[in-house]
JSON list of C-alpha atoms in Angstrom, two decimals:
[
{"chain": "N", "resi": 1, "resn": "MET", "atom": "CA", "xyz": [0.00, 0.00, 0.00]},
{"chain": "N", "resi": 2, "resn": "ASP", "atom": "CA", "xyz": [1.45, 3.34, -0.98]},
{"chain": "N", "resi": 3, "resn": "GLU", "atom": "CA", "xyz": [1.67, 6.48, 1.13]},
{"chain": "N", "resi": 4, "resn": "LYS", "atom": "CA", "xyz": [-1.39, 8.16, -0.44]},
{"chain": "N", "resi": 5, "resn": "GLN", "atom": "CA", "xyz": [-3.64, 5.18, 0.19]},
{"chain": "N", "resi": 6, "resn": "ARG", "atom": "CA", "xyz": [-2.45, 4.92, 3.81]},
{"chain": "N", "resi": 7, "resn": "ALA", "atom": "CA", "xyz": [-3.16, 8.63, 4.38]},
{"chain": "N", "resi": 8, "resn": "ILE", "atom": "CA", "xyz": [-6.67, 8.19, 2.97]},
{"chain": "N", "resi": 9, "resn": "LEU", "atom": "CA", "xyz": [-7.36, 5.16, 5.16]},
{"chain": "N", "resi": 10, "resn": "ASP", "atom": "CA", "xyz": [-6.26, 7.12, 8.23]},
{"chain": "N", "resi": 11, "resn": "GLU", "atom": "CA", "xyz": [-9.12, 9.58, 7.59]},
{"chain": "N", "resi": 12, "resn": "ILE", "atom": "CA", "xyz": [-11.88, 6.94, 7.74]},
{"chain": "N", "resi": 13, "resn": "PRO", "atom": "CA", "xyz": [-12.89, 7.62, 11.38]},
{"chain": "N", "resi": 14, "resn": "ARG", "atom": "CA", "xyz": [-13.35, 11.34, 10.66]},
{"chain": "N", "resi": 15, "resn": "LEU", "atom": "CA", "xyz": [-15.25, 10.60, 7.45]},
{"chain": "N", "resi": 16, "resn": "ARG", "atom": "CA", "xyz": [-17.50, 8.18, 9.31]},
{"chain": "N", "resi": 17, "resn": "ARG", "atom": "CA", "xyz": [-18.20, 10.74, 12.04]},
{"chain": "N", "resi": 18, "resn": "TYR", "atom": "CA", "xyz": [-19.07, 13.42, 9.48]},
{"chain": "N", "resi": 19, "resn": "ALA", "atom": "CA", "xyz": [-21.27, 11.05, 7.46]},
{"chain": "N", "resi": 20, "resn": "ARG", "atom": "CA", "xyz": [-23.16, 9.99, 10.60]},
{"chain": "N", "resi": 21, "resn": "SER", "atom": "CA", "xyz": [-23.74, 13.61, 11.55]},
{"chain": "N", "resi": 22, "resn": "LEU", "atom": "CA", "xyz": [-25.21, 14.23, 8.10]},
{"chain": "N", "resi": 23, "resn": "LEU", "atom": "CA", "xyz": [-27.33, 11.09, 7.76]},
{"chain": "N", "resi": 24, "resn": "ARG", "atom": "CA", "xyz": [-27.90, 9.77, 11.30]},
{"chain": "N", "resi": 25, "resn": "ASP", "atom": "CA", "xyz": [-28.41, 6.25, 9.95]},
{"chain": "N", "resi": 26, "resn": "ARG", "atom": "CA", "xyz": [-25.25, 4.17, 10.42]},
{"chain": "N", "resi": 27, "resn": "ASP", "atom": "CA", "xyz": [-25.76, 1.99, 7.36]},
{"chain": "N", "resi": 28, "resn": "SER", "atom": "CA", "xyz": [-26.43, 4.97, 5.10]},
{"chain": "N", "resi": 29, "resn": "ALA", "atom": "CA", "xyz": [-23.44, 6.78, 6.60]},
{"chain": "N", "resi": 30, "resn": "ASP", "atom": "CA", "xyz": [-21.19, 3.78, 6.00]},
{"chain": "N", "resi": 31, "resn": "ASP", "atom": "CA", "xyz": [-22.44, 3.61, 2.41]},
{"chain": "N", "resi": 32, "resn": "LEU", "atom": "CA", "xyz": [-21.58, 7.28, 1.97]},
{"chain": "N", "resi": 33, "resn": "VAL", "atom": "CA", "xyz": [-18.08, 6.71, 3.38]},
{"chain": "N", "resi": 34, "resn": "GLN", "atom": "CA", "xyz": [-17.59, 3.75, 1.07]},
{"chain": "N", "resi": 35, "resn": "ASP", "atom": "CA", "xyz": [-18.74, 5.78, -1.95]},
{"chain": "N", "resi": 36, "resn": "CYS", "atom": "CA", "xyz": [-16.39, 8.57, -0.94]},
{"chain": "N", "resi": 37, "resn": "LEU", "atom": "CA", "xyz": [-13.42, 6.23, -0.57]},
{"chain": "N", "resi": 38, "resn": "GLU", "atom": "CA", "xyz": [-14.20, 4.54, -3.86]},
{"chain": "N", "resi": 39, "resn": "ARG", "atom": "CA", "xyz": [-14.32, 7.85, -5.68]},
{"chain": "N", "resi": 40, "resn": "ALA", "atom": "CA", "xyz": [-11.15, 9.05, -3.95]},
{"chain": "N", "resi": 41, "resn": "LEU", "atom": "CA", "xyz": [-9.20, 5.92, -4.86]},
{"chain": "N", "resi": 42, "resn": "LEU", "atom": "CA", "xyz": [-10.38, 6.12, -8.47]},
{"chain": "N", "resi": 43, "resn": "ARG", "atom": "CA", "xyz": [-9.28, 9.75, -8.65]},
{"chain": "N", "resi": 44, "resn": "LEU", "atom": "CA", "xyz": [-6.14, 9.47, -6.57]},
{"chain": "N", "resi": 45, "resn": "ASP", "atom": "CA", "xyz": [-4.21, 11.55, -9.09]},
{"chain": "N", "resi": 46, "resn": "ASN", "atom": "CA", "xyz": [-6.37, 14.59, -8.25]},
{"chain": "N", "resi": 47, "resn": "TRP", "atom": "CA", "xyz": [-4.93, 14.73, -4.74]},
{"chain": "N", "resi": 48, "resn": "GLN", "atom": "CA", "xyz": [-1.79, 16.81, -4.36]},
{"chain": "N", "resi": 49, "resn": "THR", "atom": "CA", "xyz": [1.11, 14.85, -2.85]},
{"chain": "N", "resi": 50, "resn": "GLY", "atom": "CA", "xyz": [2.35, 16.26, 0.44]},
{"chain": "N", "resi": 51, "resn": "GLU", "atom": "CA", "xyz": [-1.01, 17.68, 1.48]},
{"chain": "N", "resi": 52, "resn": "SER", "atom": "CA", "xyz": [-3.40, 16.10, 3.96]},
{"chain": "N", "resi": 53, "resn": "PRO", "atom": "CA", "xyz": [-6.21, 14.28, 2.16]},
{"chain": "N", "resi": 54, "resn": "ARG", "atom": "CA", "xyz": [-8.73, 15.39, 4.79]},
{"chain": "N", "resi": 55, "resn": "LYS", "atom": "CA", "xyz": [-10.01, 18.51, 3.02]},
{"chain": "N", "resi": 56, "resn": "TRP", "atom": "CA", "xyz": [-10.11, 16.72, -0.34]},
{"chain": "N", "resi": 57, "resn": "LEU", "atom": "CA", "xyz": [-12.04, 13.74, 1.11]},
{"chain": "N", "resi": 58, "resn": "PHE", "atom": "CA", "xyz": [-14.55, 15.91, 2.97]},
{"chain": "N", "resi": 59, "resn": "THR", "atom": "CA", "xyz": [-15.21, 17.83, -0.24]},
{"chain": "N", "resi": 60, "resn": "ILE", "atom": "CA", "xyz": [-15.84, 14.58, -2.11]},
{"chain": "N", "resi": 61, "resn": "MET", "atom": "CA", "xyz": [-18.14, 13.35, 0.66]},
{"chain": "N", "resi": 62, "resn": "HIS", "atom": "CA", "xyz": [-20.10, 16.58, 0.76]},
{"chain": "N", "resi": 63, "resn": "HIS", "atom": "CA", "xyz": [-20.67, 16.51, -2.99]},
{"chain": "N", "resi": 64, "resn": "LEU", "atom": "CA", "xyz": [-21.84, 12.89, -2.78]},
{"chain": "N", "resi": 65, "resn": "PHE", "atom": "CA", "xyz": [-24.19, 13.82, 0.08]},
{"chain": "N", "resi": 66, "resn": "ILE", "atom": "CA", "xyz": [-25.68, 16.71, -1.93]},
{"chain": "N", "resi": 67, "resn": "ASP", "atom": "CA", "xyz": [-26.15, 14.42, -4.94]},
{"chain": "N", "resi": 68, "resn": "GLN", "atom": "CA", "xyz": [-27.85, 11.86, -2.70]},
{"chain": "N", "resi": 69, "resn": "MET", "atom": "CA", "xyz": [-30.17, 14.50, -1.20]},
{"chain": "N", "resi": 70, "resn": "ARG", "atom": "CA", "xyz": [-31.12, 15.72, -4.67]},
{"chain": "N", "resi": 71, "resn": "LYS", "atom": "CA", "xyz": [-32.02, 12.18, -5.75]},
{"chain": "N", "resi": 72, "resn": "VAL", "atom": "CA", "xyz": [-34.13, 11.71, -2.63]},
{"chain": "N", "resi": 73, "resn": "ASN", "atom": "CA", "xyz": [-35.90, 15.04, -3.17]},
{"chain": "N", "resi": 74, "resn": "ARG", "atom": "CA", "xyz": [-36.65, 14.19, -6.81]},
{"chain": "N", "resi": 75, "resn": "ARG", "atom": "CA", "xyz": [-38.22, 10.91, -5.75]},
{"chain": "N", "resi": 76, "resn": "GLY", "atom": "CA", "xyz": [-40.14, 12.58, -2.93]},
{"chain": "N", "resi": 77, "resn": "GLU", "atom": "CA", "xyz": [-38.82, 10.18, -0.31]},
{"chain": "N", "resi": 78, "resn": "ALA", "atom": "CA", "xyz": [-37.98, 11.08, 3.27]},
{"chain": "N", "resi": 79, "resn": "SER", "atom": "CA", "xyz": [-34.47, 12.48, 3.45]},
{"chain": "N", "resi": 80, "resn": "MET", "atom": "CA", "xyz": [-33.69, 11.17, 6.93]},
{"chain": "N", "resi": 81, "resn": "LEU", "atom": "CA", "xyz": [-34.18, 7.62, 8.00]},
{"chain": "N", "resi": 82, "resn": "PRO", "atom": "CA", "xyz": [-35.68, 6.96, 11.43]},
{"chain": "N", "resi": 83, "resn": "LEU", "atom": "CA", "xyz": [-33.52, 5.65, 14.21]},
{"chain": "N", "resi": 84, "resn": "GLU", "atom": "CA", "xyz": [-33.15, 1.91, 14.38]},
{"chain": "N", "resi": 85, "resn": "ALA", "atom": "CA", "xyz": [-35.07, 0.25, 17.20]},
{"chain": "N", "resi": 86, "resn": "GLY", "atom": "CA", "xyz": [-31.95, -0.29, 19.33]},
{"chain": "N", "resi": 87, "resn": "GLU", "atom": "CA", "xyz": [-30.84, 3.32, 18.91]},
{"chain": "N", "resi": 88, "resn": "ALA", "atom": "CA", "xyz": [-34.22, 4.72, 19.94]},
{"chain": "N", "resi": 89, "resn": "GLN", "atom": "CA", "xyz": [-34.20, 3.05, 23.35]},
{"chain": "N", "resi": 90, "resn": "ALA", "atom": "CA", "xyz": [-33.14, 5.36, 26.11]},
{"chain": "N", "resi": 91, "resn": "SER", "atom": "CA", "xyz": [-30.92, 4.21, 28.91]},
{"chain": "N", "resi": 92, "resn": "PRO", "atom": "CA", "xyz": [-30.61, 6.11, 32.16]},
{"chain": "N", "resi": 93, "resn": "ALA", "atom": "CA", "xyz": [-27.75, 8.60, 32.08]},
{"chain": "N", "resi": 94, "resn": "ASP", "atom": "CA", "xyz": [-25.18, 8.48, 34.81]},
{"chain": "N", "resi": 95, "resn": "GLN", "atom": "CA", "xyz": [-24.24, 12.09, 34.34]},
{"chain": "N", "resi": 96, "resn": "LEU", "atom": "CA", "xyz": [-26.01, 15.26, 33.29]},
{"chain": "N", "resi": 97, "resn": "GLU", "atom": "CA", "xyz": [-23.41, 15.75, 30.53]},
{"chain": "N", "resi": 98, "resn": "ASN", "atom": "CA", "xyz": [-24.51, 12.50, 28.84]},
{"chain": "N", "resi": 99, "resn": "VAL", "atom": "CA", "xyz": [-28.11, 13.72, 28.76]},
{"chain": "N", "resi": 100, "resn": "ALA", "atom": "CA", "xyz": [-27.00, 17.12, 27.47]},
{"chain": "N", "resi": 101, "resn": "ALA", "atom": "CA", "xyz": [-24.81, 15.49, 24.81]},
{"chain": "N", "resi": 102, "resn": "ARG", "atom": "CA", "xyz": [-27.73, 13.38, 23.57]},
{"chain": "N", "resi": 103, "resn": "GLU", "atom": "CA", "xyz": [-29.97, 16.47, 23.45]},
{"chain": "N", "resi": 104, "resn": "ILE", "atom": "CA", "xyz": [-27.32, 18.32, 21.44]},
{"chain": "N", "resi": 105, "resn": "ILE", "atom": "CA", "xyz": [-26.95, 15.46, 18.97]},
{"chain": "N", "resi": 106, "resn": "ASP", "atom": "CA", "xyz": [-30.72, 15.16, 18.57]},
{"chain": "N", "resi": 107, "resn": "ALA", "atom": "CA", "xyz": [-31.07, 18.92, 18.08]},
{"chain": "N", "resi": 108, "resn": "LEU", "atom": "CA", "xyz": [-28.24, 18.93, 15.55]},
{"chain": "N", "resi": 109, "resn": "GLN", "atom": "CA", "xyz": [-30.09, 16.27, 13.57]},
{"chain": "N", "resi": 110, "resn": "ALA", "atom": "CA", "xyz": [-33.26, 18.38, 13.64]},
{"chain": "N", "resi": 111, "resn": "ILE", "atom": "CA", "xyz": [-31.77, 21.41, 11.86]},
{"chain": "N", "resi": 112, "resn": "SER", "atom": "CA", "xyz": [-31.50, 21.72, 8.08]},
{"chain": "N", "resi": 113, "resn": "PRO", "atom": "CA", "xyz": [-28.78, 19.67, 6.33]},
{"chain": "N", "resi": 114, "resn": "ASP", "atom": "CA", "xyz": [-27.00, 22.80, 5.03]},
{"chain": "N", "resi": 115, "resn": "ARG", "atom": "CA", "xyz": [-26.73, 24.30, 8.50]},
{"chain": "N", "resi": 116, "resn": "ARG", "atom": "CA", "xyz": [-25.81, 20.94, 10.04]},
{"chain": "N", "resi": 117, "resn": "ALA", "atom": "CA", "xyz": [-23.02, 20.45, 7.48]},
{"chain": "N", "resi": 118, "resn": "ALA", "atom": "CA", "xyz": [-21.64, 23.95, 8.14]},
{"chain": "N", "resi": 119, "resn": "LEU", "atom": "CA", "xyz": [-21.72, 23.52, 11.92]},
{"chain": "N", "resi": 120, "resn": "THR", "atom": "CA", "xyz": [-20.20, 20.05, 11.74]},
{"chain": "N", "resi": 121, "resn": "MET", "atom": "CA", "xyz": [-17.35, 21.14, 9.48]},
{"chain": "N", "resi": 122, "resn": "VAL", "atom": "CA", "xyz": [-16.39, 24.10, 11.66]},
{"chain": "N", "resi": 123, "resn": "ALA", "atom": "CA", "xyz": [-17.43, 23.25, 15.20]},
{"chain": "N", "resi": 124, "resn": "ILE", "atom": "CA", "xyz": [-16.79, 19.51, 15.27]},
{"chain": "N", "resi": 125, "resn": "GLU", "atom": "CA", "xyz": [-14.23, 18.78, 12.57]},
{"chain": "N", "resi": 126, "resn": "GLY", "atom": "CA", "xyz": [-12.26, 21.96, 13.27]},
{"chain": "N", "resi": 127, "resn": "PHE", "atom": "CA", "xyz": [-11.95, 23.31, 9.73]},
{"chain": "N", "resi": 128, "resn": "SER", "atom": "CA", "xyz": [-11.49, 27.07, 9.39]},
{"chain": "N", "resi": 129, "resn": "TYR", "atom": "CA", "xyz": [-14.34, 29.09, 7.93]},
{"chain": "N", "resi": 130, "resn": "ALA", "atom": "CA", "xyz": [-12.43, 29.52, 4.67]},
{"chain": "N", "resi": 131, "resn": "GLU", "atom": "CA", "xyz": [-11.69, 25.77, 4.39]},
{"chain": "N", "resi": 132, "resn": "ALA", "atom": "CA", "xyz": [-15.28, 24.79, 5.19]},
{"chain": "N", "resi": 133, "resn": "ALA", "atom": "CA", "xyz": [-16.70, 27.34, 2.74]},
{"chain": "N", "resi": 134, "resn": "GLU", "atom": "CA", "xyz": [-14.43, 26.01, 0.00]},
{"chain": "N", "resi": 135, "resn": "MET", "atom": "CA", "xyz": [-15.34, 22.38, 0.72]},
{"chain": "N", "resi": 136, "resn": "LEU", "atom": "CA", "xyz": [-19.06, 23.13, 0.82]},
{"chain": "N", "resi": 137, "resn": "GLY", "atom": "CA", "xyz": [-18.80, 25.25, -2.33]},
{"chain": "N", "resi": 138, "resn": "VAL", "atom": "CA", "xyz": [-20.30, 28.38, -0.81]},
{"chain": "N", "resi": 139, "resn": "PRO", "atom": "CA", "xyz": [-18.96, 31.89, -0.11]},
{"chain": "N", "resi": 140, "resn": "ALA", "atom": "CA", "xyz": [-17.54, 32.46, 3.38]},
{"chain": "N", "resi": 141, "resn": "GLY", "atom": "CA", "xyz": [-20.40, 34.84, 4.20]},
{"chain": "N", "resi": 142, "resn": "THR", "atom": "CA", "xyz": [-22.96, 32.16, 3.34]},
{"chain": "N", "resi": 143, "resn": "LEU", "atom": "CA", "xyz": [-21.14, 29.67, 5.55]},
{"chain": "N", "resi": 144, "resn": "MET", "atom": "CA", "xyz": [-21.05, 32.15, 8.44]},
{"chain": "N", "resi": 145, "resn": "SER", "atom": "CA", "xyz": [-24.76, 32.81, 7.96]},
{"chain": "N", "resi": 146, "resn": "ARG", "atom": "CA", "xyz": [-25.54, 29.09, 8.00]},
{"chain": "N", "resi": 147, "resn": "ILE", "atom": "CA", "xyz": [-23.51, 28.67, 11.18]},
{"chain": "N", "resi": 148, "resn": "ALA", "atom": "CA", "xyz": [-25.20, 31.64, 12.87]},
{"chain": "N", "resi": 149, "resn": "ARG", "atom": "CA", "xyz": [-28.68, 30.45, 11.87]},
{"chain": "N", "resi": 150, "resn": "GLY", "atom": "CA", "xyz": [-27.82, 26.88, 12.84]},
{"chain": "N", "resi": 151, "resn": "ARG", "atom": "CA", "xyz": [-26.65, 28.00, 16.28]},
{"chain": "N", "resi": 152, "resn": "GLU", "atom": "CA", "xyz": [-29.87, 30.00, 16.75]},
{"chain": "N", "resi": 153, "resn": "GLU", "atom": "CA", "xyz": [-31.91, 27.00, 15.68]},
{"chain": "N", "resi": 154, "resn": "LEU", "atom": "CA", "xyz": [-29.97, 24.80, 18.12]},
{"chain": "N", "resi": 155, "resn": "ARG", "atom": "CA", "xyz": [-30.48, 27.27, 20.95]},
{"chain": "N", "resi": 156, "resn": "GLY", "atom": "CA", "xyz": [-34.21, 27.23, 20.29]},
{"chain": "N", "resi": 157, "resn": "LEU", "atom": "CA", "xyz": [-34.30, 23.43, 20.36]},
{"chain": "N", "resi": 158, "resn": "LEU", "atom": "CA", "xyz": [-32.18, 22.90, 23.44]},
{"chain": "N", "resi": 159, "resn": "GLU", "atom": "CA", "xyz": [-33.16, 23.21, 27.06]},
{"chain": "N", "resi": 160, "resn": "ASP", "atom": "CA", "xyz": [-31.01, 25.30, 29.40]},
{"chain": "N", "resi": 161, "resn": "ASN", "atom": "CA", "xyz": [-28.92, 22.44, 30.80]},
{"chain": "N", "resi": 162, "resn": "ALA", "atom": "CA", "xyz": [-28.03, 21.11, 27.33]},
{"chain": "N", "resi": 163, "resn": "ARG", "atom": "CA", "xyz": [-27.23, 24.60, 26.09]},
{"chain": "N", "resi": 164, "resn": "ARG", "atom": "CA", "xyz": [-24.59, 25.00, 28.80]},
{"chain": "N", "resi": 165, "resn": "ALA", "atom": "CA", "xyz": [-22.65, 22.09, 27.29]},
{"chain": "N", "resi": 166, "resn": "ILE", "atom": "CA", "xyz": [-22.19, 23.97, 23.99]},
{"chain": "N", "resi": 167, "resn": "ARG", "atom": "CA", "xyz": [-19.13, 26.14, 23.54]},
{"chain": "N", "resi": 168, "resn": "ILE", "atom": "CA", "xyz": [-19.95, 28.92, 21.12]},
{"chain": "N", "resi": 169, "resn": "VAL", "atom": "CA", "xyz": [-17.88, 29.22, 17.94]},
{"chain": "N", "resi": 170, "resn": "GLU", "atom": "CA", "xyz": [-16.86, 32.81, 17.40]},
{"chain": "N", "resi": 171, "resn": "PRO", "atom": "CA", "xyz": [-16.22, 34.06, 13.87]},
{"chain": "N", "resi": 172, "resn": "GLY", "atom": "CA", "xyz": [-12.67, 35.00, 13.04]},
{"chain": "N", "resi": 173, "resn": "PRO", "atom": "CA", "xyz": [-9.49, 33.71, 11.44]},
{"chain": "N", "resi": 174, "resn": "ALA", "atom": "CA", "xyz": [-8.72, 31.27, 14.25]},
{"chain": "N", "resi": 175, "resn": "ARG", "atom": "CA", "xyz": [-9.90, 27.68, 14.18]},
{"chain": "N", "resi": 176, "resn": "ALA", "atom": "CA", "xyz": [-13.23, 26.88, 15.77]},
{"chain": "N", "resi": 177, "resn": "VAL", "atom": "CA", "xyz": [-13.67, 25.60, 19.29]},
{"chain": "N", "resi": 178, "resn": "PRO", "atom": "CA", "xyz": [-15.33, 22.16, 19.05]},
{"chain": "N", "resi": 179, "resn": "ILE", "atom": "CA", "xyz": [-18.64, 21.20, 20.60]},
{"chain": "N", "resi": 180, "resn": "ARG", "atom": "CA", "xyz": [-17.91, 18.97, 23.58]},
{"chain": "N", "resi": 181, "resn": "ALA", "atom": "CA", "xyz": [-20.61, 16.42, 22.72]},
{"chain": "N", "resi": 182, "resn": "PRO", "atom": "CA", "xyz": [-19.45, 13.01, 21.44]},
{"chain": "N", "resi": 183, "resn": "MET", "atom": "CA", "xyz": [-20.70, 12.08, 17.95]},
{"chain": "N", "resi": 184, "resn": "ALA", "atom": "CA", "xyz": [-20.65, 8.29, 18.24]}
]
């Protein structure tokens, strides 16, 4: 296995996390990751040697996700699959943070896919605004608007105790501060 292929394989956990935040359904997310990896390996020559493949892979995945959403919208099917039976069962939380984290994840899934993608790229994956805007194919101002509207939407959906677990992402040239909620 060459160096490029190894670097791509090292990004699979991040790709899986991003796909699950977009789709919520593990099987659909794994399919999206597989499609992304397949496309990346077929177009390996498009990746610049010496650079991290992360930005390139996330761009590929986002484009595949948008294509998938367009197909679903054309067919008139539901864009989000319901939780599997095992995932829907609640277990008692040992700590308030676990409850807050679950509320944050559920609220994140309830906002629009464009806003969710923007928030995930910046707040969870740690891309700069400029990097995320380029990967999502939107101007930086549009990305910042989606993040601001997404945060407002999240605030409206969350109760006070869950809202305290969120660390606000401030606009600026520095990298974003991640949300402390686990995405597993």
